[in-house]
């Protein structure tokens, strides 16, 4: 079976050949009616939250294109994808690409390791991809085959919930890995409408070292504002942000609250995934030498879009309070993991505020160990809360937790300040 869709003056065709999805480039004939079929990226929340798979711009573009080309419901038939070199040229925005460039990108892609933490503090580490093959086909054209690692398949295939989607065209115009990552971590929360994240955690998501952009005003100018302008100009979402929660010593901003909304000015170019499904597109299975016939009822499509908007408004008004009973109920995996210590008593926003304190109080180690240590720390505080609740009635259990954390953070900062003074005296 062959599928065809348009990109500019060429026609890409996707077909199965020896269990490999082959993306071919065919020159279009004039006067052919073809509709651009937008590629949808389906990404699990847990993959989006991983800190250890940080990629550069080229690797991110390839990874997201891979996710857009596979069928997440069919790992056996679509896990291996073939790209022609000409497709890579467009993907990387270059006029020419040589084998050495492909080799460098493929090596970096194969070196991406992910860590999946276990409940007991252990972890499983593996590569996202197991092989990249670069060869010439029978016509002399270069291509690359990419296949996912067996252990990585659950991250990319056969998931039913806790994932988000977006059109690949949304990130094609973004010019840095920071911009793509910022788009993804906010797009994940578009339906919620907001996201609270600590500065430290945001830097980890973006692949920025803790010591970089130490001053908030520099971080805001060089990272936040640059990403905001690029995302507003080129994608289907827009956002604002503001300091959130209590500040650290000296008024230091510890966390941000992002307010996320649909970018209405780009709807005519970049349509939301929900609207894409409403378009009447009839795909004809054709032979290799036949022209595709695609019919689009634009007027009906516009009516369907307006219906969609009304449905969305109604669902938002009638939405019931969200329940939290397991780790997977939290959009942010780390918050869900730590929330186990409180038996999922607090919602995502409350857990985000609790975590702003834990990020200060629990010494940073590395990768999966942070969540385990923060879980243990919060578990002891939650036990204190329950013991106190047995003695007297507590009006606000969340407020009690925050009160304890606030006192502990104040003591911690005083101790840290004392150590700095003592260290300075030793050098005098």
XYZ file of C-alpha atoms in Angstrom, residues 28-221:
194
model
C 4.819 16.024 -9.098
C 3.053 16.493 -12.395
C 1.336 19.805 -13.021
C -2.380 20.293 -12.299
C -2.486 17.428 -9.788
C -4.808 18.141 -6.871
C -2.954 17.115 -3.715
C -3.470 18.089 -0.094
C -0.595 18.369 2.366
C -1.145 15.672 4.952
C 0.253 17.042 8.184
C 2.512 14.752 10.153
C 1.470 14.195 13.739
C 4.016 13.577 16.499
C 2.709 11.403 19.345
C 5.005 11.623 22.353
C 4.542 10.014 25.753
C 4.706 12.372 28.729
C 7.413 10.272 30.348
C 9.611 10.665 27.244
C 9.033 14.403 27.214
C 10.026 14.679 30.883
C 13.266 12.716 30.570
C 16.350 14.740 31.412
C 18.918 12.322 30.070
C 17.908 12.222 26.430
C 18.701 15.896 25.749
C 19.392 16.254 22.057
C 20.825 18.881 19.783
C 18.767 20.533 17.073
C 19.514 17.952 14.361
C 18.885 14.956 16.636
C 15.599 16.453 17.872
C 14.413 17.037 14.331
C 15.230 13.474 13.334
C 13.719 11.990 16.508
C 10.474 13.950 16.144
C 10.258 13.129 12.447
C 10.734 9.463 13.328
C 7.835 9.700 15.816
C 5.699 11.377 13.162
C 6.394 8.670 10.578
C 5.768 5.589 12.709
C 2.380 4.213 13.651
C 2.430 4.178 17.455
C -0.154 1.369 17.422
C 1.929 -0.893 15.171
C 5.487 -1.449 16.473
C 6.055 -4.610 14.448
C 5.286 -2.976 11.131
C 6.572 0.582 11.523
C 9.497 0.651 13.969
C 12.062 0.930 11.159
C 11.930 4.082 9.038
C 13.860 4.934 5.860
C 14.691 8.548 5.003
C 16.173 9.674 1.670
C 19.133 12.042 2.042
C 17.151 14.754 0.241
C 14.637 14.585 3.078
C 17.430 15.161 5.593
C 18.547 18.220 3.664
C 15.120 19.770 4.090
C 14.925 18.606 7.700
C 18.254 20.228 8.591
C 17.702 23.314 6.419
C 20.881 22.818 4.377
C 21.533 22.889 0.629
C 23.896 19.931 0.669
C 24.631 17.145 3.093
C 27.501 14.673 2.947
C 28.085 11.241 4.419
C 30.318 12.585 7.190
C 27.516 14.866 8.358
C 25.082 11.952 8.386
C 27.617 9.859 10.264
C 28.056 12.543 12.934
C 24.303 12.954 13.419
C 23.669 9.191 13.497
C 26.466 8.672 16.042
C 24.981 11.320 18.341
C 21.535 9.782 17.941
C 22.797 6.295 18.809
C 24.523 7.653 21.918
C 21.289 8.911 23.489
C 20.723 6.911 26.675
C 17.573 6.997 28.808
C 17.242 5.986 32.458
C 13.934 4.558 33.695
C 13.812 4.673 37.524
C 12.428 1.769 39.550
C 10.314 2.102 42.689
C 13.134 0.727 44.838
C 15.639 3.324 43.656
C 17.202 1.286 40.871
C 16.987 2.021 37.181
C 17.120 0.562 33.693
C 19.308 2.300 31.103
C 19.218 1.746 27.356
C 19.603 3.448 23.982
C 16.652 4.983 22.148
C 17.866 3.621 18.809
C 19.861 0.508 18.040
C 20.944 1.007 14.426
C 21.377 3.626 11.705
C 22.235 2.350 8.228
C 23.329 4.705 5.435
C 23.450 3.230 1.902
C 22.616 3.831 -1.743
C 19.490 2.378 -3.296
C 19.258 0.813 -6.764
C 18.886 4.234 -8.387
C 22.041 5.558 -6.718
C 20.246 7.744 -4.173
C 21.513 7.817 -0.587
C 19.158 6.889 2.243
C 19.246 6.197 5.990
C 17.410 3.436 7.874
C 16.656 4.063 11.570
C 15.376 1.399 13.958
C 14.401 1.800 17.617
C 15.993 -0.230 20.394
C 13.848 -3.140 21.590
C 13.744 -1.808 25.168
C 12.682 1.628 23.901
C 9.593 0.344 22.091
C 7.246 0.848 25.095
C 8.264 4.517 25.114
C 7.228 5.008 21.490
C 4.558 2.397 20.769
C 1.316 0.903 22.111
C 0.558 3.545 24.747
C -3.068 4.409 25.439
C -2.883 7.492 27.637
C -0.496 10.036 29.157
C 0.749 11.384 25.860
C 0.317 14.513 23.775
C 0.325 15.241 20.061
C 1.301 18.057 17.765
C 1.833 18.675 14.076
C 5.447 18.325 12.999
C 5.165 21.591 11.070
C 4.966 23.468 14.391
C 8.618 22.825 15.198
C 10.031 22.940 11.672
C 10.592 26.711 11.840
C 12.114 26.715 15.339
C 15.827 27.331 15.128
C 17.262 25.843 18.320
C 16.878 22.794 20.535
C 15.863 25.117 23.387
C 12.934 26.430 21.376
C 11.728 22.952 20.409
C 12.027 21.643 23.972
C 10.230 24.693 25.389
C 7.437 24.180 22.878
C 7.097 20.516 23.826
C 7.095 20.953 27.609
C 4.384 23.616 27.277
C 2.402 21.871 24.526
C 2.085 18.884 26.871
C 0.076 21.121 29.224
C -1.985 23.003 26.633
C -5.258 21.383 27.704
C -4.513 22.164 31.356
C -3.771 25.773 30.457
C -0.845 26.250 32.798
C 2.330 24.637 34.028
C 4.363 25.309 37.169
C 8.031 24.378 37.082
C 11.081 25.321 39.110
C 13.895 27.220 37.417
C 16.249 24.328 38.139
C 13.918 21.768 36.607
C 13.257 23.949 33.579
C 16.984 24.202 32.937
C 17.255 20.416 33.106
C 14.440 20.010 30.584
C 16.185 22.462 28.259
C 19.600 20.859 28.708
C 21.064 23.937 30.424
C 23.655 23.465 33.164
C 22.667 24.750 36.651
C 25.543 27.254 36.637
C 24.476 28.762 33.303
C 22.290 31.885 33.355
C 22.665 32.136 37.127
C 20.880 35.512 37.211
C 17.168 35.336 36.462
C 17.203 38.505 34.350
C 19.826 36.940 32.060
C 17.894 33.651 31.886
C 14.741 35.598 31.074
C 16.408 37.702 28.378
